[in-house]
Amino acid sequence: MVKINEVAQAAGVSISTVSYALSGKRPISPDTRRRIEKAVHELGYSPNAGARMLAGSRTQIFALTEPLRKDTHAPTHMAFVLATAVAARRNDYDILLLTDEDATAGMSRVASNGLVDAILVLDVAPDDERVKLARAISTPTIFIGIPNDNAGLVCVDLDFAAAAELAVDRLADAGHRAIGLVGQPEVSYEMSNFPPRVLAAFEKRAGERDIRSGFGATGSKHTSRTATRRTVARLLDEGATALVLHCTEEAHVVVLGELAERGLRVPEDVSLVSVGASFDTAALRTPVDMIPLVPQTSCDLAVDLALQSLGEDRPEPGLRLIDPVYAAHGSLAAPPGGSAD
Amino acid sequence: MVKINEVAQAAGVSISTVSYALSGKRPISPDTRRRIEKAVHELGYSPNAGARMLAGSRTQIFALTEPLRKDTHAPTHMAFVLATAVAARRNDYDILLLTDEDATAGMSRVASNGLVDAILVLDVAPDDERVKLARAISTPTIFIGIPNDNAGLVCVDLDFAAAAELAVDRLADAGHRAIGLVGQPEVSYEMSNFPPRVLAAFEKRAGERDIRSGFGATGSKHTSRTATRRTVARLLDEGATALVLHCTEEAHVVVLGELAERGLRVPEDVSLVSVGASFDTAALRTPVDMIPLVPQTSCDLAVDLALQSLGEDRPEPGLRLIDPVYAAHGSLAAPPGGSAD
DNA sequence: TTGAAAGCGGTACCAT
DNA sequence: ATGGTACCGCTTTCAA
């Protein structure tokens, strides 16, 4: 393990010069700089992490808390973890994983031992217990997701409400008068923060546009497709000519299968719009229009905010809602028989 | 951020006494110990991570490298990450996530800046590039999975070969003379380390027991069930009276569906044994016998080995193969018509 | 533009 | 059983 003094000696300069050359915090003559870089390279020097944390006051580590509930959707979750890690690395930060049984335990630990510069919160529940802890500690904390009680917090997320409204608007504009929402498994409306936002905005906007709206949950395991099929059947029976999908990829597949079995074509007989999916609905056997949830967008922003929290102008508390984007894939058309009711 | 000297003062003892009381590295009188613990508790003291890393030579952090290829099965992968994190925490260790595009970059970085005490390697490929790096660095490295070239490495994994043999043996013992293997998507036989081990051992043991064996891959996405159905159809056509399943939960479901459609009962008409699954095959609509892959077992052992690597008697290089365990769920019986061919 | 040296907050050796 | 203190390797004043 080569140390800074060895580099200094090899380059024929003082320790502090090496340090400054590496941090760029003060001007170094081109010549000196070259000799130092040469020494660093030849000796394979890499500053000791512990010493850096102690002397400087940056650890170059962010904590990521993820309380992995049994209902978390693994692929989506992983996409967020990955996106966070990538964004962090791009800024020379590493990610420390906090998956404690007790979500708050790890958080308060790293907050009080100074292991991390900031904390990123994933898998936010409506009444998340990490909220009050975040208010109590001094380590900057960024929520990816929006808890009910979010006063004073920095939160980042897709604007799910706007996304739901956008979906309703597009369908209403196309002439649909009755729209069904195929939602998450029931339990998610208590455990997670965004499903309720979609549902509420969907119903509100439908009301505003004088549209009849229906709602139904999906099954929580792909082994029970029944719940999903029943929901689709009911919504169609109630007269829906379009469905908004806010569910897993598996559930999308089941919906498409159910429509196919009933001999219904997309978009001639039924229009579809997927909201908040983080997989590619254009790759399904029937491509579906989508207003995607892009983990990278949220995570990049979250990391930016975390970095900003370390500087002078700490970000204002408040929600950062990401504008929804509509991607057409041909699953939206006018309802059969024109815009009749 | 309360420091050790404040604790010492509050408890009316010296700094070193506090340190020793906390580490338990030398006897402390019951009375003193109580006062120190009281002070620690009241002040909410938690030793500074950076200072510890620098002074002691333990960072209390393990790195976990996971090069997230596009074909990695998210739920299984997450189960391993979670199991590792839990095992680590139980031993007062945190997990630092290394998900660099370049898998080796992060590894060599943490190896040379002393950020972690050991490295755990996940998602091992047959010709994994992290192998030669592991040999080059001084940070102890534990592989969870077995690369082809594993000389000198410490590797932990389920004994997939023994598991495959056990499956064949049970079926052969029950009288089956023709067995099919429903395997992974084709690409996995190049990208991952364990599918080839199952396949090879399956065929070898079948040969030894004079059993006709067949093999077929599954589809790589649940959207393409066709490949899986075709494989099942072919294996049955070839006369298989039993199937060994080494595939995803989705594929299991498809297999069961295909059997049901053909009017085949389990186990009366076809026997099934699942090998290396990390989900519960007993919870499927038809419970299936399994020889499970238990992430916790592998990860606990890996963490143990990592800890051991930090002490005096570093573990011998070599493979640690975990014995397979057979869990019966009623999907195995004699072939129809007795043990006729 | 460069150097010397004072910490950062613990750990563990050497005393008592 | 307890205390004093020399480091651990780097960052960052303060001086030149």
Coordinates of C-alpha atoms in Angstrom, one line a residue, chain B:
Chain B
M1 CA -21.0 14.3 16.4
V2 CA -19.8 13.2 19.9
K3 CA -16.3 12.0 20.2
I4 CA -14.5 9.5 22.4
N5 CA -12.9 12.1 24.6
E6 CA -16.3 13.5 25.6
V7 CA -17.4 10.0 26.5
A8 CA -14.2 9.6 28.6
Q9 CA -14.8 12.8 30.4
A10 CA -18.4 12.0 31.1
A11 CA -17.5 8.6 32.5
G12 CA -14.5 10.0 34.4
V13 CA -12.0 7.7 32.8
S14 CA -9.3 7.9 30.1
I15 CA -9.8 7.7 26.4
S16 CA -8.0 4.4 26.2
T17 CA -10.3 2.9 28.8
V18 CA -13.3 3.8 26.8
S19 CA -11.7 2.3 23.7
Y20 CA -11.0 -0.9 25.5
A21 CA -14.3 -1.1 27.1
L22 CA -15.9 -0.8 23.7
S23 CA -13.7 -3.3 21.9
G24 CA -13.6 -5.7 24.9
K25 CA -9.9 -6.2 24.2
R26 CA -9.0 -5.9 27.8
P27 CA -10.7 -6.5 31.1
I28 CA -12.6 -3.6 32.6
S29 CA -14.0 -3.5 36.1
P30 CA -17.8 -3.9 36.1
D31 CA -18.3 -0.5 37.7
T32 CA -16.2 1.4 35.2
R33 CA -17.8 -0.5 32.3
R34 CA -21.2 0.5 33.5
R35 CA -20.3 4.2 33.7
I36 CA -18.9 4.1 30.3
E37 CA -21.9 2.4 28.8
K38 CA -24.1 4.9 30.4
A39 CA -22.1 7.8 29.0
V40 CA -22.0 6.2 25.5
H41 CA -25.7 5.7 25.6
E42 CA -26.6 9.2 26.9
L43 CA -24.4 11.0 24.5
G44 CA -25.3 8.7 21.6
Y45 CA -21.7 8.1 20.9
S46 CA -20.7 6.1 17.8
P47 CA -17.0 5.8 16.9
N48 CA -16.0 7.8 13.8
A49 CA -15.7 5.4 10.9
G50 CA -12.8 7.2 9.3
A51 CA -10.7 7.4 12.4
R52 CA -11.3 3.7 13.0
M53 CA -10.2 2.7 9.6
L54 CA -7.1 4.8 9.9
A55 CA -6.0 3.7 13.4
G56 CA -7.3 0.2 13.6
S57 CA -6.9 -1.6 10.4
R58 CA -10.4 -2.7 10.0
T59 CA -12.9 -0.8 7.9
Q60 CA -15.9 -2.9 8.8
I61 CA -16.9 -2.9 5.2
F62 CA -17.1 -5.6 2.6
A63 CA -17.3 -4.9 -1.1
L64 CA -19.9 -6.8 -3.2
T65 CA -19.2 -6.9 -6.9
E66 CA -22.1 -7.6 -9.2
P67 CA -21.7 -6.9 -12.8
L68 CA -25.4 -7.0 -13.6
R69 CA -25.5 -8.5 -17.0
K70 CA -28.7 -8.0 -18.9
D71 CA -29.5 -11.7 -18.5
T72 CA -29.2 -11.8 -14.7
H73 CA -32.4 -12.9 -13.0
A74 CA -33.4 -10.0 -10.8
P75 CA -35.2 -11.8 -8.0
T76 CA -32.5 -14.4 -7.6
H77 CA -29.8 -11.8 -7.7
M78 CA -31.6 -9.7 -5.1
A79 CA -32.0 -12.6 -2.8
F80 CA -28.2 -13.1 -2.9
V81 CA -27.5 -9.4 -2.3
L82 CA -29.9 -9.3 0.6
A83 CA -28.6 -12.5 2.2
T84 CA -25.1 -11.1 1.9
A85 CA -26.1 -7.8 3.5
V86 CA -27.8 -9.6 6.4
A87 CA -25.0 -11.9 7.0
A88 CA -22.5 -9.0 7.0
R89 CA -24.6 -6.9 9.4
R90 CA -24.8 -9.8 11.8
N91 CA -21.0 -9.5 12.0
D92 CA -21.0 -5.7 12.2
Y93 CA -20.1 -5.3 8.6
D94 CA -21.6 -3.1 5.9
I95 CA -21.8 -3.8 2.2
L96 CA -20.4 -1.5 -0.4
L97 CA -21.9 -2.0 -3.8
L98 CA -19.7 -2.3 -6.8
T99 CA -21.7 -2.2 -10.0
D100 CA -19.3 -0.6 -12.3
E101 CA -19.6 -1.1 -16.0
D102 CA -16.1 -2.4 -15.8
A103 CA -16.4 -4.9 -13.0
T104 CA -12.7 -4.9 -12.3
A105 CA -12.4 -1.1 -12.0
G106 CA -14.3 -0.9 -8.7
M107 CA -12.6 -4.0 -7.4
S108 CA -9.1 -2.7 -7.9
R109 CA -10.1 0.7 -6.6
V110 CA -11.3 -0.5 -3.3
A111 CA -8.4 -2.9 -3.1
S112 CA -5.9 -0.1 -3.4
N113 CA -7.5 2.6 -1.3
G114 CA -8.2 0.2 1.6
L115 CA -11.9 1.0 1.8
V116 CA -12.9 -2.5 2.4
D117 CA -11.6 -5.5 4.4
A118 CA -12.6 -8.1 1.9
I119 CA -14.4 -8.5 -1.4
L120 CA -17.3 -10.8 -2.2
V121 CA -17.9 -11.7 -5.8
L122 CA -21.3 -12.4 -7.1
D123 CA -22.7 -13.4 -10.6
V124 CA -19.6 -15.3 -11.4
A125 CA -19.0 -16.0 -15.1
P126 CA -17.2 -19.2 -16.3
D127 CA -14.3 -17.1 -17.6
D128 CA -14.7 -14.3 -15.2
E129 CA -12.3 -11.4 -15.6
R130 CA -12.3 -10.8 -11.9
V131 CA -10.4 -14.0 -11.3
K132 CA -7.0 -12.8 -12.4
L133 CA -7.6 -9.5 -10.5
A134 CA -8.4 -11.4 -7.4
R135 CA -5.1 -13.2 -7.6
A136 CA -3.3 -9.9 -8.0
I137 CA -4.7 -7.9 -5.1
S138 CA -4.0 -8.4 -1.5
T139 CA -7.6 -7.8 -0.3
P140 CA -9.1 -11.2 0.6
T141 CA -11.6 -12.2 -2.1
I142 CA -14.4 -14.7 -1.8
F143 CA -16.3 -16.0 -4.9
I144 CA -19.9 -16.9 -4.5
G145 CA -20.0 -19.2 -7.6
I146 CA -17.3 -21.1 -9.3
P147 CA -15.3 -19.9 -12.3
N148 CA -13.7 -22.4 -14.6
D149 CA -10.2 -21.3 -13.7
N150 CA -10.5 -21.3 -9.9
A151 CA -7.0 -22.4 -8.8
G152 CA -5.9 -20.6 -5.7
L153 CA -9.3 -19.0 -5.1
V154 CA -11.8 -19.3 -2.3
C155 CA -15.1 -20.3 -3.8
V156 CA -18.5 -21.0 -2.2
D157 CA -21.5 -22.5 -3.9
L158 CA -24.2 -25.1 -3.8
D159 CA -22.8 -28.4 -5.2
F160 CA -24.9 -28.2 -8.3
A161 CA -23.3 -31.3 -9.7
A162 CA -24.3 -33.3 -6.6
A163 CA -27.7 -31.8 -6.8
A164 CA -28.2 -32.9 -10.4
E165 CA -26.9 -36.3 -9.5
L166 CA -29.2 -36.5 -6.5
A167 CA -32.2 -35.7 -8.7
V168 CA -31.3 -38.3 -11.2
D169 CA -30.7 -40.9 -8.5
R170 CA -34.1 -40.3 -6.9
L171 CA -35.9 -40.6 -10.2
A172 CA -33.8 -43.6 -11.2
D173 CA -34.5 -45.3 -7.9
A174 CA -38.2 -44.7 -8.4
G175 CA -38.0 -46.6 -11.7
H176 CA -37.7 -43.9 -14.3
R177 CA -35.6 -44.9 -17.4
A178 CA -35.9 -41.7 -19.4
I179 CA -35.4 -38.3 -17.9
G180 CA -35.5 -34.9 -19.5
L181 CA -33.7 -31.8 -18.2
V182 CA -35.6 -28.5 -18.7
G183 CA -32.7 -26.0 -18.4
Q184 CA -31.8 -22.4 -18.5
P185 CA -32.0 -20.1 -21.5
E186 CA -29.2 -21.0 -23.9
V187 CA -27.2 -17.9 -23.3
S188 CA -26.9 -18.7 -19.6
Y189 CA -24.7 -21.7 -20.5
E190 CA -22.0 -19.2 -21.6
M191 CA -22.6 -16.3 -19.2
S192 CA -23.1 -18.2 -15.9
N193 CA -21.0 -20.7 -14.1
F194 CA -23.6 -23.1 -12.7
P195 CA -25.9 -24.2 -15.6
P196 CA -23.1 -26.1 -17.3
R197 CA -22.3 -27.9 -14.1
V198 CA -25.9 -29.1 -13.7
L199 CA -26.1 -30.2 -17.3
A200 CA -22.8 -32.1 -17.3
A201 CA -23.5 -33.9 -14.0
F202 CA -27.0 -34.7 -15.2
E203 CA -25.9 -36.4 -18.3
K204 CA -23.0 -38.1 -16.7
R205 CA -25.1 -39.6 -13.9
A206 CA -27.8 -40.6 -16.3
G207 CA -25.2 -42.4 -18.3
E208 CA -23.8 -44.1 -15.2
R209 CA -27.3 -45.3 -14.2
D210 CA -28.1 -46.3 -17.8
I211 CA -30.9 -43.8 -18.1
R212 CA -31.9 -42.1 -21.4
S213 CA -31.5 -38.4 -20.9
G214 CA -32.7 -35.4 -22.9
F215 CA -32.1 -31.7 -22.6
G216 CA -33.8 -28.5 -23.7
A217 CA -33.5 -24.8 -23.0
T218 CA -36.2 -22.4 -21.8
G219 CA -37.1 -19.0 -23.2
S220 CA -35.1 -16.1 -21.8
K221 CA -38.2 -13.8 -21.3
H222 CA -41.6 -14.7 -19.9
T223 CA -42.9 -13.2 -23.0
S224 CA -41.6 -16.1 -25.0
R225 CA -43.1 -19.1 -23.4
T226 CA -42.9 -20.9 -26.7
A227 CA -39.3 -22.2 -26.3
T228 CA -40.2 -23.7 -22.9
R229 CA -43.3 -25.4 -24.2
R230 CA -41.5 -26.8 -27.2
T231 CA -38.8 -28.2 -24.9
V232 CA -41.3 -29.9 -22.7
A233 CA -43.1 -31.3 -25.7
R234 CA -40.0 -32.7 -27.2
L235 CA -38.7 -34.2 -24.0
L236 CA -42.0 -36.0 -23.5
D237 CA -42.1 -37.1 -27.1
E238 CA -38.7 -38.6 -26.6
G239 CA -40.2 -40.8 -24.0
A240 CA -39.3 -38.9 -20.8
T241 CA -41.4 -40.0 -17.8
A242 CA -39.8 -37.5 -15.5
L243 CA -38.5 -34.0 -15.8
V244 CA -35.7 -32.3 -13.9
L245 CA -36.3 -28.5 -13.8
H246 CA -33.4 -26.1 -13.6
C247 CA -35.1 -22.9 -14.6
T248 CA -36.9 -19.7 -13.5
E249 CA -40.2 -19.6 -11.6
E250 CA -41.9 -18.4 -14.8
A251 CA -40.6 -21.4 -16.7
H252 CA -41.8 -23.7 -13.9
V253 CA -45.3 -22.2 -14.3
V254 CA -45.1 -22.8 -18.1
V255 CA -44.0 -26.4 -17.6
L256 CA -46.9 -27.1 -15.2
G257 CA -49.3 -25.4 -17.6
E258 CA -48.1 -27.4 -20.6
L259 CA -48.4 -30.7 -18.6
A260 CA -51.9 -29.7 -17.5
E261 CA -52.9 -28.9 -21.1
R262 CA -51.8 -32.3 -22.2
G263 CA -53.8 -33.9 -19.4
L264 CA -50.8 -35.2 -17.7
R265 CA -51.0 -35.6 -13.9
V266 CA -48.1 -35.0 -11.5
P267 CA -46.8 -37.4 -10.3
E268 CA -49.0 -40.2 -11.8
D269 CA -48.0 -39.5 -15.4
V270 CA -44.9 -37.4 -15.0
S271 CA -42.5 -36.9 -12.1
L272 CA -40.9 -33.6 -11.5
V273 CA -37.8 -32.5 -9.5
S274 CA -36.7 -28.9 -9.4
V275 CA -33.0 -28.3 -9.0
G276 CA -31.3 -25.1 -7.9
A277 CA -34.4 -23.0 -7.5
S278 CA -34.3 -20.2 -4.9
F279 CA -38.0 -19.7 -4.8
D280 CA -40.5 -22.1 -3.2
T281 CA -41.6 -24.7 -5.6
A282 CA -44.0 -26.1 -3.0
A283 CA -46.1 -22.9 -3.5
L284 CA -46.7 -23.5 -7.1
R285 CA -50.2 -24.7 -8.2
T286 CA -48.7 -28.1 -8.3
P287 CA -46.1 -28.5 -5.5
V288 CA -42.8 -29.7 -6.9
D289 CA -40.0 -31.6 -5.2
M290 CA -37.0 -29.5 -4.9
I291 CA -33.3 -29.4 -4.3
P292 CA -33.1 -25.8 -3.5
L293 CA -30.4 -23.2 -3.9
V294 CA -30.5 -21.4 -0.6
P295 CA -28.8 -17.9 -0.9
Q296 CA -28.6 -17.6 2.8
T297 CA -26.5 -20.7 3.2
S298 CA -24.0 -19.6 0.5
C299 CA -23.8 -16.1 1.7
D300 CA -23.4 -16.9 5.4
L301 CA -20.5 -19.2 4.5
A302 CA -19.0 -16.6 2.2
V303 CA -19.1 -14.0 5.0
D304 CA -17.7 -16.4 7.4
L305 CA -14.8 -17.0 5.1
A306 CA -14.3 -13.3 4.5
L307 CA -14.1 -12.8 8.3
Q308 CA -11.7 -15.7 8.6
S309 CA -9.5 -14.2 5.9
L310 CA -8.9 -11.2 8.2
G311 CA -7.6 -13.3 11.1
E312 CA -4.6 -15.5 11.6
D313 CA -5.6 -18.7 10.0
R314 CA -6.7 -17.5 6.6
P315 CA -8.9 -20.1 4.9
E316 CA -7.3 -22.5 2.4
P317 CA -7.9 -21.7 -1.2
G318 CA -10.4 -24.2 -2.7
L319 CA -14.0 -24.9 -3.4
R320 CA -16.6 -25.1 -0.6
L321 CA -19.4 -27.0 -2.1
I322 CA -22.6 -27.0 -0.1
D323 CA -24.4 -30.4 0.1
P324 CA -27.7 -30.5 -1.7
V325 CA -30.8 -31.3 0.3
Y326 CA -33.9 -33.0 -1.1
A327 CA -37.3 -31.6 -0.1
A328 CA -40.2 -33.9 -1.1
H329 CA -43.5 -32.3 -2.0
G330 CA -45.2 -35.2 -3.7
S331 CA -44.2 -34.7 -7.3
L332 CA -42.2 -37.9 -7.6
A333 CA -43.6 -41.4 -8.1
A334 CA -42.9 -44.5 -10.1
P335 CA -43.4 -44.0 -13.9
P336 CA -46.7 -45.1 -15.3
G337 CA -46.9 -48.8 -16.1
G338 CA -44.2 -49.6 -13.5
S339 CA -40.6 -49.4 -14.4
A340 CA -41.0 -50.5 -18.0
D341 CA -38.9 -48.8 -20.6

